[in-house]
Amino acid sequence: MKFTSTALLALAASLAAATPIQKRQVGGILICNGADATGNCTHEVYSLDTCHNMTAGFANNASTFAPDGEAFLCYPYIMPCGGICTSPTGCTFGAVSFDYEHKYNLSAIGWDHYIASFECHLNSTVTSGVVG
Ligand SMILES: *[C@@H]1O[C@H](CO)[C@@H](O)[C@H](O)[C@H]1NC(C)=O
Ligand SMILES: *[C@@H]1O[C@H](CO)[C@@H](O)[C@H](O)[C@H]1NC(C)=O
Ligand SMILES: *[C@@H]1O[C@H](CO)[C@@H](O)[C@H](O)[C@H]1NC(C)=O
Ligand SMILES: *[C@@H]1O[C@H](CO)[C@@H](O)[C@H](O)[C@H]1NC(C)=O
Ligand SMILES: *[C@@H]1O[C@H](CO)[C@@H](O)[C@H](O)[C@H]1NC(C)=O
């Protein structure tokens, strides 16, 4: 009898572990001062299609900018939200997603002290539901 109840408990535990509580929200980003997630870090889920200023301590001081694995991409900007872009070469280095090779070391592209704001969007080339 002891074996049976232990087995039932184990089964119940594995069923509970396999049941997703809720789908993870899209828009999570890990932002850290240093490369390879060093220094202070923050991980939050940011609303899409909205500009977010980097918060104090991370503005112009983030070498790690790593979006979660869902199908979305972010454009980091050199100026705060609503700022005027005066650079002829553009004020973002382009779309950053989970797949971006330098997300854990923006020094590699010289952007470790430049991100002032960012805005994220769903990756519209991915059919909703396929990823994540
Ligand atoms: C991390 O942030 C805290 C609070 O803002 C600050 O006191 C601390 O010095 C920071 N640490 C580093 C390594 O920047
Ligand atoms: C930038 O981040 C480093 C490492 O966490 C920290 O020591 C420094 O105080 C930060 N600088 C600013 C201006 O926030
Ligand atoms: C971002 O910062 C800029 C400049 O400090 C400010 O004018 C703007 O209202 C802020 N925008 C948001 C969405 O926080
Ligand atoms: C968007 O999704 C497409 C198709 O999966 C992929 O090829 C592309 O790299 C993605 N864009 C980014 C910035 O990750
Ligand atoms: C980040 O990239 C810079 C420039 O390529 C390199 O010097 C540095 O060693 C790298 N840091 C880490 C932690 O990989």
PDB file of C-alpha atoms and ligand atoms in Angstrom:
ATOM      1  CA  MET A   1       0.000   0.000   0.000  1.00  0.00           C
ATOM      2  CA  LYS A   2       2.845   2.372   0.749  1.00  0.00           C
ATOM      3  CA  PHE A   3       4.246   1.744  -2.730  1.00  0.00           C
ATOM      4  CA  THR A   4       0.906   2.486  -4.351  1.00  0.00           C
ATOM      5  CA  SER A   5       0.332   5.793  -2.607  1.00  0.00           C
ATOM      6  CA  THR A   6       3.925   6.848  -3.334  1.00  0.00           C
ATOM      7  CA  ALA A   7       3.416   6.027  -6.985  1.00  0.00           C
ATOM      8  CA  LEU A   8       0.167   7.995  -7.044  1.00  0.00           C
ATOM      9  CA  LEU A   9       1.856  10.984  -5.456  1.00  0.00           C
ATOM     10  CA  ALA A  10       4.639  10.807  -8.027  1.00  0.00           C
ATOM     11  CA  LEU A  11       2.089  10.649 -10.829  1.00  0.00           C
ATOM     12  CA  ALA A  12       0.154  13.604  -9.440  1.00  0.00           C
ATOM     13  CA  ALA A  13       3.373  15.610  -9.120  1.00  0.00           C
ATOM     14  CA  SER A  14       4.413  14.892 -12.691  1.00  0.00           C
ATOM     15  CA  LEU A  15       0.963  15.849 -13.991  1.00  0.00           C
ATOM     16  CA  ALA A  16       1.078  19.117 -12.073  1.00  0.00           C
ATOM     17  CA  ALA A  17       4.548  19.874 -13.434  1.00  0.00           C
ATOM     18  CA  ALA A  18       3.417  19.186 -16.999  1.00  0.00           C
ATOM     19  CA  THR A  19       0.434  21.535 -16.816  1.00  0.00           C
ATOM     20  CA  PRO A  20       1.378  25.012 -18.011  1.00  0.00           C
ATOM     21  CA  ILE A  21      -0.005  27.650 -15.678  1.00  0.00           C
ATOM     22  CA  GLN A  22      -0.139  30.261 -18.415  1.00  0.00           C
ATOM     23  CA  LYS A  23       1.604  31.014 -21.660  1.00  0.00           C
ATOM     24  CA  ARG A  24       4.625  33.218 -21.172  1.00  0.00           C
ATOM     25  CA  GLN A  25       4.001  36.812 -22.155  1.00  0.00           C
ATOM     26  CA  VAL A  26       5.658  38.184 -25.283  1.00  0.00           C
ATOM     27  CA  GLY A  27       8.042  41.082 -24.830  1.00  0.00           C
ATOM     28  CA  GLY A  28      10.439  39.909 -22.129  1.00  0.00           C
ATOM     29  CA  ILE A  29      13.939  41.375 -22.333  1.00  0.00           C
ATOM     30  CA  LEU A  30      17.019  40.904 -20.192  1.00  0.00           C
ATOM     31  CA  ILE A  31      18.973  44.163 -19.916  1.00  0.00           C
ATOM     32  CA  CYS A  32      22.285  44.365 -18.058  1.00  0.00           C
ATOM     33  CA  ASN A  33      25.082  46.910 -17.690  1.00  0.00           C
ATOM     34  CA  GLY A  34      27.798  44.485 -18.631  1.00  0.00           C
ATOM     35  CA  ALA A  35      28.419  41.893 -21.306  1.00  0.00           C
ATOM     36  CA  ASP A  36      27.338  38.323 -20.622  1.00  0.00           C
ATOM     37  CA  ALA A  37      24.636  39.456 -18.179  1.00  0.00           C
ATOM     38  CA  THR A  38      27.053  41.043 -15.716  1.00  0.00           C
ATOM     39  CA  GLY A  39      26.596  44.185 -13.620  1.00  0.00           C
ATOM     40  CA  ASN A  40      23.070  45.106 -12.677  1.00  0.00           C
ATOM     41  CA  CYS A  41      20.381  43.351 -14.682  1.00  0.00           C
ATOM     42  CA  THR A  42      16.657  43.767 -15.139  1.00  0.00           C
ATOM     43  CA  HIS A  43      14.204  41.422 -16.812  1.00  0.00           C
ATOM     44  CA  GLU A  44      10.752  42.733 -17.589  1.00  0.00           C
ATOM     45  CA  VAL A  45       7.991  42.180 -20.089  1.00  0.00           C
ATOM     46  CA  TYR A  46       7.548  45.323 -22.161  1.00  0.00           C
ATOM     47  CA  SER A  47       4.428  46.202 -24.125  1.00  0.00           C
ATOM     48  CA  LEU A  48       4.896  45.939 -27.873  1.00  0.00           C
ATOM     49  CA  ASP A  49       4.562  48.785 -30.391  1.00  0.00           C
ATOM     50  CA  THR A  50       5.377  51.324 -27.671  1.00  0.00           C
ATOM     51  CA  CYS A  51       8.595  53.209 -27.080  1.00  0.00           C
ATOM     52  CA  HIS A  52      10.249  52.559 -23.715  1.00  0.00           C
ATOM     53  CA  ASN A  53      12.949  54.784 -22.290  1.00  0.00           C
ATOM     54  CA  MET A  54      15.754  52.831 -20.686  1.00  0.00           C
ATOM     55  CA  THR A  55      15.510  53.354 -16.930  1.00  0.00           C
ATOM     56  CA  ALA A  56      18.143  55.180 -14.893  1.00  0.00           C
ATOM     57  CA  GLY A  57      21.223  53.026 -14.435  1.00  0.00           C
ATOM     58  CA  PHE A  58      20.660  51.290 -17.774  1.00  0.00           C
ATOM     59  CA  ALA A  59      20.255  54.239 -20.125  1.00  0.00           C
ATOM     60  CA  ASN A  60      23.475  54.589 -22.119  1.00  0.00           C
ATOM     61  CA  ASN A  61      24.901  51.772 -20.033  1.00  0.00           C
ATOM     62  CA  ALA A  62      23.756  48.406 -21.339  1.00  0.00           C
ATOM     63  CA  SER A  63      25.981  45.872 -23.017  1.00  0.00           C
ATOM     64  CA  THR A  64      23.475  43.042 -22.682  1.00  0.00           C
ATOM     65  CA  PHE A  65      20.135  43.478 -24.454  1.00  0.00           C
ATOM     66  CA  ALA A  66      18.652  40.033 -24.877  1.00  0.00           C
ATOM     67  CA  PRO A  67      15.028  39.506 -25.918  1.00  0.00           C
ATOM     68  CA  ASP A  68      13.345  36.262 -24.847  1.00  0.00           C
ATOM     69  CA  GLY A  69      12.676  33.491 -27.345  1.00  0.00           C
ATOM     70  CA  GLU A  70       9.201  34.469 -28.526  1.00  0.00           C
ATOM     71  CA  ALA A  71       8.799  35.789 -32.063  1.00  0.00           C
ATOM     72  CA  PHE A  72       9.344  39.476 -31.541  1.00  0.00           C
ATOM     73  CA  LEU A  73      12.099  41.916 -32.385  1.00  0.00           C
ATOM     74  CA  CYS A  74      13.259  45.181 -30.878  1.00  0.00           C
ATOM     75  CA  TYR A  75      14.854  48.337 -32.237  1.00  0.00           C
ATOM     76  CA  PRO A  76      17.220  49.948 -29.724  1.00  0.00           C
ATOM     77  CA  TYR A  77      17.521  53.724 -30.260  1.00  0.00           C
ATOM     78  CA  ILE A  78      20.309  56.138 -29.505  1.00  0.00           C
ATOM     79  CA  MET A  79      17.850  58.864 -28.461  1.00  0.00           C
ATOM     80  CA  PRO A  80      15.068  58.831 -25.874  1.00  0.00           C
ATOM     81  CA  CYS A  81      11.478  58.254 -26.938  1.00  0.00           C
ATOM     82  CA  GLY A  82      10.235  61.188 -28.969  1.00  0.00           C
ATOM     83  CA  GLY A  83      13.779  62.370 -29.657  1.00  0.00           C
ATOM     84  CA  ILE A  84      14.841  63.600 -33.049  1.00  0.00           C
ATOM     85  CA  CYS A  85      17.256  61.372 -34.907  1.00  0.00           C
ATOM     86  CA  THR A  86      20.022  63.500 -36.392  1.00  0.00           C
ATOM     87  CA  SER A  87      22.422  60.745 -37.387  1.00  0.00           C
ATOM     88  CA  PRO A  88      22.739  60.245 -41.151  1.00  0.00           C
ATOM     89  CA  THR A  89      23.533  56.583 -40.500  1.00  0.00           C
ATOM     90  CA  GLY A  90      20.331  56.000 -38.557  1.00  0.00           C
ATOM     91  CA  CYS A  91      19.669  55.936 -34.862  1.00  0.00           C
ATOM     92  CA  THR A  92      19.269  52.221 -34.336  1.00  0.00           C
ATOM     93  CA  PHE A  93      21.479  49.293 -35.243  1.00  0.00           C
ATOM     94  CA  GLY A  94      18.484  47.341 -36.384  1.00  0.00           C
ATOM     95  CA  ALA A  95      16.268  44.548 -35.266  1.00  0.00           C
ATOM     96  CA  VAL A  96      17.373  42.594 -32.216  1.00  0.00           C
ATOM     97  CA  SER A  97      15.694  39.318 -31.423  1.00  0.00           C
ATOM     98  CA  PHE A  98      16.539  36.171 -29.488  1.00  0.00           C
ATOM     99  CA  ASP A  99      18.652  35.186 -32.489  1.00  0.00           C
ATOM    100  CA  TYR A 100      20.802  38.318 -32.543  1.00  0.00           C
ATOM    101  CA  GLU A 101      24.431  37.247 -32.252  1.00  0.00           C
ATOM    102  CA  HIS A 102      25.691  40.204 -30.189  1.00  0.00           C
ATOM    103  CA  LYS A 103      22.769  40.417 -27.733  1.00  0.00           C
ATOM    104  CA  TYR A 104      25.107  39.473 -24.857  1.00  0.00           C
ATOM    105  CA  ASN A 105      27.876  41.831 -25.896  1.00  0.00           C
ATOM    106  CA  LEU A 106      26.939  45.032 -27.633  1.00  0.00           C
ATOM    107  CA  SER A 107      30.536  46.247 -27.315  1.00  0.00           C
ATOM    108  CA  ALA A 108      31.145  44.049 -30.315  1.00  0.00           C
ATOM    109  CA  ILE A 109      29.247  46.627 -32.386  1.00  0.00           C
ATOM    110  CA  GLY A 110      30.205  49.650 -30.267  1.00  0.00           C
ATOM    111  CA  TRP A 111      26.724  50.141 -28.787  1.00  0.00           C
ATOM    112  CA  ASP A 112      27.415  49.344 -25.133  1.00  0.00           C
ATOM    113  CA  HIS A 113      26.885  52.982 -24.058  1.00  0.00           C
ATOM    114  CA  TYR A 114      24.303  54.080 -26.595  1.00  0.00           C
ATOM    115  CA  ILE A 115      20.871  52.593 -25.986  1.00  0.00           C
ATOM    116  CA  ALA A 116      18.550  55.275 -24.629  1.00  0.00           C
ATOM    117  CA  SER A 117      15.226  53.744 -25.647  1.00  0.00           C
ATOM    118  CA  PHE A 118      13.741  50.844 -27.580  1.00  0.00           C
ATOM    119  CA  GLU A 119      10.572  49.657 -29.208  1.00  0.00           C
ATOM    120  CA  CYS A 120       9.538  46.072 -29.937  1.00  0.00           C
ATOM    121  CA  HIS A 121       7.160  44.504 -32.423  1.00  0.00           C
ATOM    122  CA  LEU A 122       5.954  41.032 -33.264  1.00  0.00           C
ATOM    123  CA  ASN A 123       8.077  39.428 -35.958  1.00  0.00           C
ATOM    124  CA  SER A 124       5.420  39.571 -38.643  1.00  0.00           C
ATOM    125  CA  THR A 125       7.227  37.082 -40.866  1.00  0.00           C
ATOM    126  CA  VAL A 126       6.520  34.346 -38.310  1.00  0.00           C
ATOM    127  CA  THR A 127       3.082  32.766 -38.333  1.00  0.00           C
ATOM    128  CA  SER A 128       1.537  33.353 -34.942  1.00  0.00           C
ATOM    129  CA  GLY A 129       1.585  30.220 -32.807  1.00  0.00           C
ATOM    130  CA  VAL A 130       4.519  28.526 -34.507  1.00  0.00           C
ATOM    131  CA  VAL A 131       7.088  29.926 -32.099  1.00  0.00           C
ATOM    132  CA  GLY A 132       6.631  30.104 -28.344  1.00  0.00           C
TER     133      GLY A 132
HETATM  134  C1  LIG B   1      23.287  48.251  -9.061  1.00  0.00           C
HETATM  135  O1  LIG B   1      22.193  49.124  -8.736  1.00  0.00           O
HETATM  136  C2  LIG B   1      22.191  49.485  -7.377  1.00  0.00           C
HETATM  137  C3  LIG B   1      20.915  50.254  -7.118  1.00  0.00           C
HETATM  138  O2  LIG B   1      20.668  51.180  -8.139  1.00  0.00           O
HETATM  139  C4  LIG B   1      23.437  50.283  -7.076  1.00  0.00           C
HETATM  140  O3  LIG B   1      23.454  50.658  -5.715  1.00  0.00           O
HETATM  141  C5  LIG B   1      24.660  49.432  -7.374  1.00  0.00           C
HETATM  142  O4  LIG B   1      25.834  50.191  -7.209  1.00  0.00           O
HETATM  143  C6  LIG B   1      24.617  48.922  -8.788  1.00  0.00           C
HETATM  144  N1  LIG B   1      25.687  47.956  -9.005  1.00  0.00           N
HETATM  145  C7  LIG B   1      26.479  48.029 -10.039  1.00  0.00           C
HETATM  146  C8  LIG B   1      27.513  46.959 -10.164  1.00  0.00           C
HETATM  147  O5  LIG B   1      26.358  48.918 -10.888  1.00  0.00           O
HETATM  148  C1  LIG B   2      27.087  51.620 -15.564  1.00  0.00           C
HETATM  149  O1  LIG B   2      27.149  50.274 -15.128  1.00  0.00           O
HETATM  150  C2  LIG B   2      28.282  50.019 -14.301  1.00  0.00           C
HETATM  151  C3  LIG B   2      28.326  48.531 -14.045  1.00  0.00           C
HETATM  152  O2  LIG B   2      27.159  48.065 -13.435  1.00  0.00           O
HETATM  153  C4  LIG B   2      28.132  50.839 -13.023  1.00  0.00           C
HETATM  154  O3  LIG B   2      29.241  50.610 -12.189  1.00  0.00           O
HETATM  155  C5  LIG B   2      28.056  52.331 -13.371  1.00  0.00           C
HETATM  156  O4  LIG B   2      27.797  53.072 -12.203  1.00  0.00           O
HETATM  157  C6  LIG B   2      26.950  52.582 -14.374  1.00  0.00           C
HETATM  158  N1  LIG B   2      27.040  53.947 -14.843  1.00  0.00           N
HETATM  159  C7  LIG B   2      25.975  54.752 -14.888  1.00  0.00           C
HETATM  160  C8  LIG B   2      26.217  56.112 -15.425  1.00  0.00           C
HETATM  161  O5  LIG B   2      24.856  54.378 -14.548  1.00  0.00           O
HETATM  162  C1  LIG B   3      11.435  59.414 -22.550  1.00  0.00           C
HETATM  163  O1  LIG B   3      12.392  60.387 -22.175  1.00  0.00           O
HETATM  164  C2  LIG B   3      12.229  61.600 -22.896  1.00  0.00           C
HETATM  165  C3  LIG B   3      13.417  62.504 -22.572  1.00  0.00           C
HETATM  166  O2  LIG B   3      13.781  62.407 -21.242  1.00  0.00           O
HETATM  167  C4  LIG B   3      10.894  62.220 -22.497  1.00  0.00           C
HETATM  168  O3  LIG B   3      10.699  63.449 -23.179  1.00  0.00           O
HETATM  169  C5  LIG B   3       9.795  61.252 -22.907  1.00  0.00           C
HETATM  170  O4  LIG B   3       8.544  61.743 -22.465  1.00  0.00           O
HETATM  171  C6  LIG B   3      10.022  59.887 -22.289  1.00  0.00           C
HETATM  172  N1  LIG B   3       9.063  58.988 -22.905  1.00  0.00           N
HETATM  173  C7  LIG B   3       8.570  57.904 -22.298  1.00  0.00           C
HETATM  174  C8  LIG B   3       7.602  57.097 -23.072  1.00  0.00           C
HETATM  175  O5  LIG B   3       8.901  57.598 -21.162  1.00  0.00           O
HETATM  176  C1  LIG B   4      11.772  36.916 -38.042  1.00  0.00           C
HETATM  177  O1  LIG B   4      11.300  35.641 -38.377  1.00  0.00           O
HETATM  178  C2  LIG B   4      11.922  35.102 -39.559  1.00  0.00           C
HETATM  179  C3  LIG B   4      11.234  33.783 -39.866  1.00  0.00           C
HETATM  180  O2  LIG B   4      11.325  32.904 -38.772  1.00  0.00           O
HETATM  181  C4  LIG B   4      13.411  34.926 -39.306  1.00  0.00           C
HETATM  182  O3  LIG B   4      14.027  34.436 -40.463  1.00  0.00           O
HETATM  183  C5  LIG B   4      14.011  36.285 -38.949  1.00  0.00           C
HETATM  184  O4  LIG B   4      15.374  36.123 -38.619  1.00  0.00           O
HETATM  185  C6  LIG B   4      13.268  36.870 -37.759  1.00  0.00           C
HETATM  186  N1  LIG B   4      13.779  38.220 -37.505  1.00  0.00           N
HETATM  187  C7  LIG B   4      14.518  38.481 -36.438  1.00  0.00           C
HETATM  188  C8  LIG B   4      15.009  39.898 -36.316  1.00  0.00           C
HETATM  189  O5  LIG B   4      14.784  37.636 -35.595  1.00  0.00           O
HETATM  190  C1  LIG B   5      32.773  41.925 -25.940  1.00  0.00           C
HETATM  191  O1  LIG B   5      33.212  42.381 -27.192  1.00  0.00           O
HETATM  192  C2  LIG B   5      34.391  43.190 -27.088  1.00  0.00           C
HETATM  193  C3  LIG B   5      34.669  43.762 -28.482  1.00  0.00           C
HETATM  194  O2  LIG B   5      34.613  42.739 -29.457  1.00  0.00           O
HETATM  195  C4  LIG B   5      35.527  42.325 -26.571  1.00  0.00           C
HETATM  196  O3  LIG B   5      36.700  43.107 -26.450  1.00  0.00           O
HETATM  197  C5  LIG B   5      35.144  41.781 -25.209  1.00  0.00           C
HETATM  198  O4  LIG B   5      36.133  40.906 -24.745  1.00  0.00           O
HETATM  199  C6  LIG B   5      33.816  41.058 -25.268  1.00  0.00           C
HETATM  200  N1  LIG B   5      33.396  40.743 -23.905  1.00  0.00           N
HETATM  201  C7  LIG B   5      32.943  39.549 -23.565  1.00  0.00           C
HETATM  202  C8  LIG B   5      32.553  39.380 -22.142  1.00  0.00           C
HETATM  203  O5  LIG B   5      32.823  38.632 -24.375  1.00  0.00           O
END
